[in-house]
mmCIF file of C-alpha atoms in Angstrom:
data_model
loop_
_atom_site.group_PDB
_atom_site.id
_atom_site.type_symbol
_atom_site.label_atom_id
_atom_site.label_comp_id
_atom_site.label_asym_id
_atom_site.label_seq_id
_atom_site.Cartn_x
_atom_site.Cartn_y
_atom_site.Cartn_z
ATOM 1 C CA GLU U 1076 3.921 -11.215 -28.645
ATOM 2 C CA VAL U 1077 6.054 -8.640 -30.466
ATOM 3 C CA ALA U 1078 3.807 -5.884 -29.098
ATOM 4 C CA PHE U 1079 4.441 -7.180 -25.568
ATOM 5 C CA PHE U 1080 8.206 -6.972 -26.045
ATOM 6 C CA ASP U 1081 7.853 -3.469 -27.479
ATOM 7 C CA ASP U 1082 5.890 -2.499 -24.362
ATOM 8 C CA VAL U 1083 8.582 -3.960 -22.108
ATOM 9 C CA VAL U 1084 11.429 -2.211 -23.928
ATOM 10 C CA GLN U 1085 9.626 1.127 -24.042
ATOM 11 C CA GLY U 1086 8.556 0.752 -20.411
ATOM 12 C CA VAL U 1087 12.078 -0.015 -19.229
ATOM 13 C CA VAL U 1088 13.520 2.906 -21.188
ATOM 14 C CA ALA U 1089 10.891 5.294 -19.829
ATOM 15 C CA ARG U 1090 11.385 4.198 -16.209
ATOM 16 C CA ARG U 1091 15.032 3.110 -16.244
ATOM 17 C CA ASP U 1092 16.224 5.376 -13.431
ATOM 18 C CA GLU U 1093 13.360 4.285 -11.183
ATOM 19 C CA ILE U 1094 13.915 0.624 -12.044
ATOM 20 C CA ASP U 1095 17.687 0.814 -11.525
ATOM 21 C CA GLU U 1096 17.224 2.503 -8.148
ATOM 22 C CA LEU U 1097 14.754 -0.200 -7.122
ATOM 23 C CA LEU U 1098 17.063 -2.994 -8.291
ATOM 24 C CA SER U 1099 20.061 -1.393 -6.584
ATOM 25 C CA SER U 1100 18.160 -1.329 -3.306
ATOM 26 C CA LYS U 1101 17.566 -5.093 -3.551
ATOM 27 C CA LEU U 1102 21.141 -6.165 -4.283
ATOM 28 C CA ALA U 1103 23.315 -7.515 -1.492
ATOM 29 C CA GLU U 1104 25.381 -4.983 0.404
ATOM 30 C CA GLY U 1105 28.510 -4.107 -1.509
ATOM 31 C CA TRP U 1106 26.999 -4.996 -4.879
ATOM 32 C CA ARG U 1107 26.388 -2.274 -7.424
ATOM 33 C CA ILE U 1108 24.197 -2.498 -10.473
ATOM 34 C CA GLU U 1109 27.236 -1.685 -12.631
ATOM 35 C CA ARG U 1110 28.811 -4.994 -11.580
ATOM 36 C CA LEU U 1111 26.009 -7.059 -13.111
ATOM 37 C CA ASP U 1112 26.439 -8.838 -16.416
ATOM 38 C CA LYS U 1113 24.684 -6.772 -19.111
ATOM 39 C CA THR U 1114 22.312 -9.604 -20.043
ATOM 40 C CA MET U 1115 21.494 -10.203 -16.376
ATOM 41 C CA LEU U 1116 20.788 -6.505 -15.901
ATOM 42 C CA GLN U 1117 18.371 -6.432 -18.839
ATOM 43 C CA ILE U 1118 16.517 -9.493 -17.528
ATOM 44 C CA LEU U 1119 16.173 -7.863 -14.115
ATOM 45 C CA ARG U 1120 15.084 -4.537 -15.619
ATOM 46 C CA ALA U 1121 12.397 -6.215 -17.727
ATOM 47 C CA GLY U 1122 11.147 -8.258 -14.791
ATOM 48 C CA ALA U 1123 11.097 -5.253 -12.489
ATOM 49 C CA TRP U 1124 9.181 -3.218 -15.073
ATOM 50 C CA GLU U 1125 6.579 -5.958 -15.399
ATOM 51 C CA LEU U 1126 6.161 -6.097 -11.632
ATOM 52 C CA LEU U 1127 5.848 -2.306 -11.449
ATOM 53 C CA ALA U 1128 3.658 -1.649 -14.472
ATOM 54 C CA ARG U 1129 1.598 -4.776 -15.044
ATOM 55 C CA ALA U 1130 -0.566 -5.296 -11.977
ATOM 56 C CA ASP U 1131 -2.720 -7.595 -14.138
ATOM 57 C CA VAL U 1132 0.112 -10.144 -14.269
ATOM 58 C CA PRO U 1133 0.368 -12.333 -11.155
ATOM 59 C CA VAL U 1134 3.654 -11.966 -9.285
ATOM 60 C CA ALA U 1135 4.518 -15.666 -9.533
ATOM 61 C CA SER U 1136 3.920 -15.672 -13.295
ATOM 62 C CA ALA U 1137 6.045 -12.588 -13.883
ATOM 63 C CA ILE U 1138 8.937 -13.896 -11.809
ATOM 64 C CA SER U 1139 8.720 -17.342 -13.386
ATOM 65 C CA GLU U 1140 8.906 -15.866 -16.906
ATOM 66 C CA TYR U 1141 12.141 -14.027 -16.165
ATOM 67 C CA VAL U 1142 13.670 -16.966 -14.297
ATOM 68 C CA ASP U 1143 13.005 -19.003 -17.458
ATOM 69 C CA VAL U 1144 14.722 -16.319 -19.549
ATOM 70 C CA ALA U 1145 17.688 -16.397 -17.163
ATOM 71 C CA HIS U 1146 17.933 -20.187 -17.594
ATOM 72 C CA ALA U 1147 18.330 -19.626 -21.340
ATOM 73 C CA PHE U 1148 21.490 -17.585 -20.763
ATOM 74 C CA PHE U 1149 22.894 -18.664 -17.403
ATOM 75 C CA GLU U 1150 23.349 -21.547 -14.998
ATOM 76 C CA SER U 1151 20.844 -22.295 -12.247
ATOM 77 C CA ARG U 1152 22.754 -20.182 -9.701
ATOM 78 C CA GLU U 1153 22.136 -17.032 -11.723
ATOM 79 C CA ALA U 1154 18.491 -17.998 -12.337
ATOM 80 C CA LYS U 1155 18.073 -18.284 -8.550
ATOM 81 C CA PHE U 1156 19.615 -14.820 -8.257
ATOM 82 C CA VAL U 1157 16.972 -13.461 -10.673
ATOM 83 C CA ASN U 1158 14.276 -15.173 -8.613
ATOM 84 C CA GLY U 1159 15.557 -13.648 -5.375
ATOM 85 C CA VAL U 1160 15.960 -10.116 -6.694
ATOM 86 C CA LEU U 1161 12.587 -10.067 -8.457
ATOM 87 C CA ASP U 1162 10.893 -11.555 -5.407
ATOM 88 C CA ALA U 1163 12.315 -8.708 -3.308
ATOM 89 C CA VAL U 1164 11.163 -6.197 -5.933
ATOM 90 C CA ALA U 1165 7.679 -7.705 -5.925
ATOM 91 C CA LYS U 1166 7.437 -7.425 -2.141
ATOM 92 C CA ALA U 1167 8.385 -3.766 -2.388
ATOM 93 C CA VAL U 1168 6.002 -2.772 -5.176
ATOM 94 C CA ARG U 1169 2.941 -5.022 -4.868
#
């Protein structure tokens, strides 16, 4: 499991500009990535990386994992936000 998290962190770092551009394109009009809570941004980056780089992981599983992570830090409204953004990312990249 530690190796998986290392892969995610290294993957996000290596592709951060690409991931941030993708996430920015999926935010509601008027929202900028800089406005996101730092923890929320890292959850979205990790989820987006998994959707981009891990075609072996089913979309629903990847999204569900990061929605669960969001629930650990935020209320259900924010977890639904993670679900919506990552669903839009998945539709764009899969």
